Coordinates of N, CA and C in Angstrom, one line a residue:
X4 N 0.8 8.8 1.6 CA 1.3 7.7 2.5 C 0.1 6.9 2.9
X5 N -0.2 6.8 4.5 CA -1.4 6.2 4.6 C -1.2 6.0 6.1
X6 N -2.0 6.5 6.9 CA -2.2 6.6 7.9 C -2.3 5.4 9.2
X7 N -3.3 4.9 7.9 CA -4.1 3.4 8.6 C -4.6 2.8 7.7
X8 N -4.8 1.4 8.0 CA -4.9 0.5 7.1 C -6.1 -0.5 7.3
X9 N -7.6 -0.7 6.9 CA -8.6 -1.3 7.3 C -8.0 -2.8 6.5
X10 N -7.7 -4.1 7.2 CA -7.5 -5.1 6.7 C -8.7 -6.2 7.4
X11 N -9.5 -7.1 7.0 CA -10.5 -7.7 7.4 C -11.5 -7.1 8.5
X12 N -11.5 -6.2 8.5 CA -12.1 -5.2 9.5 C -11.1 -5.1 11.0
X13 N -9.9 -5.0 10.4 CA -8.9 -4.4 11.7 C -8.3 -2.9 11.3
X14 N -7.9 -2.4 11.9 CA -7.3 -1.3 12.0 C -5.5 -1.6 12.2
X15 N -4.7 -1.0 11.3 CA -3.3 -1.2 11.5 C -3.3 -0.2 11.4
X16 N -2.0 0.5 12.2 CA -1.0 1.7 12.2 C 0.4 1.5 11.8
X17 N 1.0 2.4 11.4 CA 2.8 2.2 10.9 C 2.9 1.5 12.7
X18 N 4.4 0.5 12.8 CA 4.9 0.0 13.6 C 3.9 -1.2 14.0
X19 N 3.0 -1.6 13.5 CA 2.0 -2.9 13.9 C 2.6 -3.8 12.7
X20 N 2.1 -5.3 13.2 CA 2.5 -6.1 12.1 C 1.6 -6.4 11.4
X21 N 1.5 -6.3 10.1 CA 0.3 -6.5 9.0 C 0.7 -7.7 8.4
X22 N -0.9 -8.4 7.8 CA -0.6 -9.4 6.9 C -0.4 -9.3 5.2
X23 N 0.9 -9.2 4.9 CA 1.2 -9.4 3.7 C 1.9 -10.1 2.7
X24 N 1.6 -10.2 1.0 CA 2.1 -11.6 0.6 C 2.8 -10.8 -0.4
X25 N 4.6 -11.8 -0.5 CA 5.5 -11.1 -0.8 C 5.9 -12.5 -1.3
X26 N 7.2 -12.3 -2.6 CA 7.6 -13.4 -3.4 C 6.5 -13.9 -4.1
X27 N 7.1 -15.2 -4.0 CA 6.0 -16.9 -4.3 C 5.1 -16.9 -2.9
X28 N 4.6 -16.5 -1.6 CA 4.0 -16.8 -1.1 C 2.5 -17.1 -1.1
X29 N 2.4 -17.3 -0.5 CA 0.6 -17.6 -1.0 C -0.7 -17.7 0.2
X30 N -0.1 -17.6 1.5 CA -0.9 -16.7 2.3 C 0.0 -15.5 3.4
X31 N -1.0 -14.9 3.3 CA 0.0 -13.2 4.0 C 0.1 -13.8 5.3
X32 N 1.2 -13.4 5.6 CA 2.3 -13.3 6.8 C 2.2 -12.4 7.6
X33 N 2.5 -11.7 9.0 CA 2.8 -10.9 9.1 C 4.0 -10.2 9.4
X34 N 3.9 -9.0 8.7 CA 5.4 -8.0 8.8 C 4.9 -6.9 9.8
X35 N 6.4 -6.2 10.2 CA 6.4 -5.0 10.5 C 6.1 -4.0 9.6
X36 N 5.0 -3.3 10.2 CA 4.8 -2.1 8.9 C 6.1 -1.0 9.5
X37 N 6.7 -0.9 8.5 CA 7.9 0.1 9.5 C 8.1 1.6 9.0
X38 N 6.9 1.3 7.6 CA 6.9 3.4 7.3 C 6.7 2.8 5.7
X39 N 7.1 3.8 5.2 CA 7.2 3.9 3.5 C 8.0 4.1 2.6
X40 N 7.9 4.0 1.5 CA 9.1 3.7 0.7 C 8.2 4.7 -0.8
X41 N 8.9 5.7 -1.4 CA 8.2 6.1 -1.9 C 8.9 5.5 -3.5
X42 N 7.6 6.0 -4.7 CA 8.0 4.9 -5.7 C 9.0 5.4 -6.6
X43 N 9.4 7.1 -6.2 CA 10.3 7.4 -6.8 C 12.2 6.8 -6.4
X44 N 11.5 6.1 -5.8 CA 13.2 5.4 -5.1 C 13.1 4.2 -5.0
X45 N 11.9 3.3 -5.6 CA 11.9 2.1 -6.0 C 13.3 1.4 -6.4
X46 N 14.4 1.9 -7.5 CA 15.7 1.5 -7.2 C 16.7 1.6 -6.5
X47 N 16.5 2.2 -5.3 CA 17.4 1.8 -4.1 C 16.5 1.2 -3.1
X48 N 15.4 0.8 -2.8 CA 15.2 -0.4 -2.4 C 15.5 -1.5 -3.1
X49 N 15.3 -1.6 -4.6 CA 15.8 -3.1 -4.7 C 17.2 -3.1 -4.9
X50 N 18.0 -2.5 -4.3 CA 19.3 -2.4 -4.5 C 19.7 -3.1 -2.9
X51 N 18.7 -2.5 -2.2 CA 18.8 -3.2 -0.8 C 18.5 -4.6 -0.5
X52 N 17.7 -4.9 -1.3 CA 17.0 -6.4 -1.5 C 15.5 -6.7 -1.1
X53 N 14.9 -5.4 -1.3 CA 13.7 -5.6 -0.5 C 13.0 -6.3 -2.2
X54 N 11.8 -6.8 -1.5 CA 11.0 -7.7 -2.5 C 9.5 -7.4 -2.7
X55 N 8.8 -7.3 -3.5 CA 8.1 -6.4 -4.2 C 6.5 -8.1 -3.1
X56 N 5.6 -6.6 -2.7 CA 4.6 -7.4 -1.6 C 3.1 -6.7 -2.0
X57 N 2.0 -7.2 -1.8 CA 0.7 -6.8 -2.0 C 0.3 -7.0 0.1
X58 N -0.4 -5.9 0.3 CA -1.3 -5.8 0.8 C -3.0 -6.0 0.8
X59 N -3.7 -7.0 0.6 CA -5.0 -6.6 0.1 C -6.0 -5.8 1.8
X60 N -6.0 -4.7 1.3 CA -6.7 -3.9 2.4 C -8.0 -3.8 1.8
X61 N -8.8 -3.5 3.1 CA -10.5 -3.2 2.4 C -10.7 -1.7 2.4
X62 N -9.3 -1.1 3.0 CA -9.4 0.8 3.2 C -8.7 1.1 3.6
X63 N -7.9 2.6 3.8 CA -7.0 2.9 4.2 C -7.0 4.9 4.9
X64 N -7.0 5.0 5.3 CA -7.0 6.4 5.8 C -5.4 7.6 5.4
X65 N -5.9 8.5 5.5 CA -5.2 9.3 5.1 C -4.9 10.1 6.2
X66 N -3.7 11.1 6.5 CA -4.0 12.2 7.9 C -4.0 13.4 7.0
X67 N -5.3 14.4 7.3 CA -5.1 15.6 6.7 C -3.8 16.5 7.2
X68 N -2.9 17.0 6.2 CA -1.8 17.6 7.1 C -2.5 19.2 7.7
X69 N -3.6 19.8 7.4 CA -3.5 20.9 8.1 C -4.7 20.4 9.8
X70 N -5.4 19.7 9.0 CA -6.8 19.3 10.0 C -6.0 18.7 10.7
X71 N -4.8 17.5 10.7 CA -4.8 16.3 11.5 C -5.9 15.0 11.7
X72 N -7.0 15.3 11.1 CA -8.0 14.3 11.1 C -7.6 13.3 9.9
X73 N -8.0 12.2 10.2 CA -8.2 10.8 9.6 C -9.4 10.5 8.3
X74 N -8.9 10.9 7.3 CA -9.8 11.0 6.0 C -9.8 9.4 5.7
X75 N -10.9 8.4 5.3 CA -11.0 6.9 5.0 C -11.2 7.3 3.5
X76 N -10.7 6.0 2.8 CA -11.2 5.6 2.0 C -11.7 4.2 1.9
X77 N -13.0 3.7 2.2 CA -13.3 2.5 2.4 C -12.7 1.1 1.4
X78 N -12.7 1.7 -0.2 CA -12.6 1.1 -1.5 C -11.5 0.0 -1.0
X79 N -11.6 -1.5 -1.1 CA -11.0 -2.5 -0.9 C -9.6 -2.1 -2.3
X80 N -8.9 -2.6 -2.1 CA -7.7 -2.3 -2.7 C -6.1 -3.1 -2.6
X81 N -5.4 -3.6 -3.4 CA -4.4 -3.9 -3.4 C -3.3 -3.3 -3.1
X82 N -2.5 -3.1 -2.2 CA -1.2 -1.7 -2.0 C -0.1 -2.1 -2.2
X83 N 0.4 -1.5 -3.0 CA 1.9 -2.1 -3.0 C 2.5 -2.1 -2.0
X84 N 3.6 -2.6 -1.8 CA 4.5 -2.8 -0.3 C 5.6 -3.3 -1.1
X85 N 6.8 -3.1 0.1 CA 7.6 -3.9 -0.2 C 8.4 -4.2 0.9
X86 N 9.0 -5.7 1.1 CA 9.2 -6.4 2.3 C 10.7 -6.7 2.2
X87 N 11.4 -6.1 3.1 CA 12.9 -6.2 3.6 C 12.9 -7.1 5.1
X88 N 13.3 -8.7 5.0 CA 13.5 -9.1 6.4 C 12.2 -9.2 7.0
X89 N 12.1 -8.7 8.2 CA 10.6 -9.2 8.6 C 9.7 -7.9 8.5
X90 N 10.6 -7.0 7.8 CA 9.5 -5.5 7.9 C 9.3 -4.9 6.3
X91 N 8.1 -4.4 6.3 CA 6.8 -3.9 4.8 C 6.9 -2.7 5.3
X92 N 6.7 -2.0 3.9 CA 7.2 -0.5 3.5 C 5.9 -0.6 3.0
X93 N 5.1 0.3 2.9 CA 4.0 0.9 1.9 C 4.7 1.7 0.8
X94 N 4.3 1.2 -0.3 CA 4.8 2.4 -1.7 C 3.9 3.3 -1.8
X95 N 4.5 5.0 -1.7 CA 3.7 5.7 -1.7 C 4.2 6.5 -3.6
X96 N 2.8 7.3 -4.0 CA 3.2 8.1 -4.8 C 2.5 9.3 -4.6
X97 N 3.0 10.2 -5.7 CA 2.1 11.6 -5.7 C 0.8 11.6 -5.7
X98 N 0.1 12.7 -5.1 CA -1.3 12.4 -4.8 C -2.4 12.9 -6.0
X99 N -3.1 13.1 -7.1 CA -4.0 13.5 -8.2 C -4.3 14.8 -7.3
X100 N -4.7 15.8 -8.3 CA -5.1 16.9 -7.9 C -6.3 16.8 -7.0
X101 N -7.2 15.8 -7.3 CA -8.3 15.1 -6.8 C -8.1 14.9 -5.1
X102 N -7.8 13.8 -5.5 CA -7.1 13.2 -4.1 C -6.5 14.2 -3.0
X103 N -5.6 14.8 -3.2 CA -4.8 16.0 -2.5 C -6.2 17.2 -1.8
X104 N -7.0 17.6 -2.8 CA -8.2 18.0 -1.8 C -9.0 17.1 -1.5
X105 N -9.0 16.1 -1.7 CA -10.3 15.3 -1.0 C -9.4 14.7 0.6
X106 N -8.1 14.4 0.1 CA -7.2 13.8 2.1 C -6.7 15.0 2.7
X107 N -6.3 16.2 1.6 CA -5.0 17.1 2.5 C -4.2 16.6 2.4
X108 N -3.6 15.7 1.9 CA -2.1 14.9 1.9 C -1.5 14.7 0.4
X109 N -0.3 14.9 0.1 CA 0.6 15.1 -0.8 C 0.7 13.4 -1.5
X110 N 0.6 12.6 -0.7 CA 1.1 11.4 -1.0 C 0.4 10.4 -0.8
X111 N 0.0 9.3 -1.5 CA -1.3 8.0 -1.4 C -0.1 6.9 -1.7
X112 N -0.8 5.9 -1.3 CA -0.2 4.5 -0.8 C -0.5 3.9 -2.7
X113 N 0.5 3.5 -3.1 CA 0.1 3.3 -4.6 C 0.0 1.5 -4.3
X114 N -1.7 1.8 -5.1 CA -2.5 0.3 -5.8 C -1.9 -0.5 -6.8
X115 N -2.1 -1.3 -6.9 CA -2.0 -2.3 -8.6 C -2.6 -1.8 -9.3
X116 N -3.7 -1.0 -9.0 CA -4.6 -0.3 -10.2 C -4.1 1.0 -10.8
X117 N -3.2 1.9 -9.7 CA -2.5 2.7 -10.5 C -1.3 2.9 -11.2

């Protein structure tokens, strides 16, 4: 999923409004981040009418589920999203075996790179 979101050196949490660009837009807007959308259900979101959105973050944190601590990943990155009305869903997918011990978390915010 993703805990938090480093965008120009701010910090977002789910329920803040982030800048993101969705459709033909061409500078990010801000949405309600309102949780996630994972990519195995990608077809019932667009059944709902939500619209496929880029986040460009510079990082994003993870919550370890046993620690509860906040694992970063600085790496600048593109996130998928996707934007229903005035509220953005993070796309999340399964985590690499990698990943899963490096956050403690099942689930990463999926990039355009993966």
């Amino acid at each position: 999923m993703c805990a938090r979101l480093k965008i120009d050196g701010r910090i977002y949490r789910p329920n803040e409004k982030v800048p993101t660009t969705a459709g033909g837009e061409t500078a990010p807007l801000p949405k309600l981040w309102d949780g996630f959308a994972r990519r195995e259900s990608r077809q019932m979101w667009d059944r709902k009418g939500a619209k496929p959105s880029v986040i460009h973050a510079d990082g994003f944190a993870e919550r370890n589920t046993e620690t509860k601590a906040l694992i970063w990943d600085e790496s600048p990155a593109e996130i998928e999203a996707l934007v229903l009305g005035d509220t953005v869903r993070v796309v999340t997918r399964e985590a690499t075996a990698q990943e899963a011990a490096r956050f403690g978390h099942p689930r990463m915010p999926k990039t355009l790179e993966i």
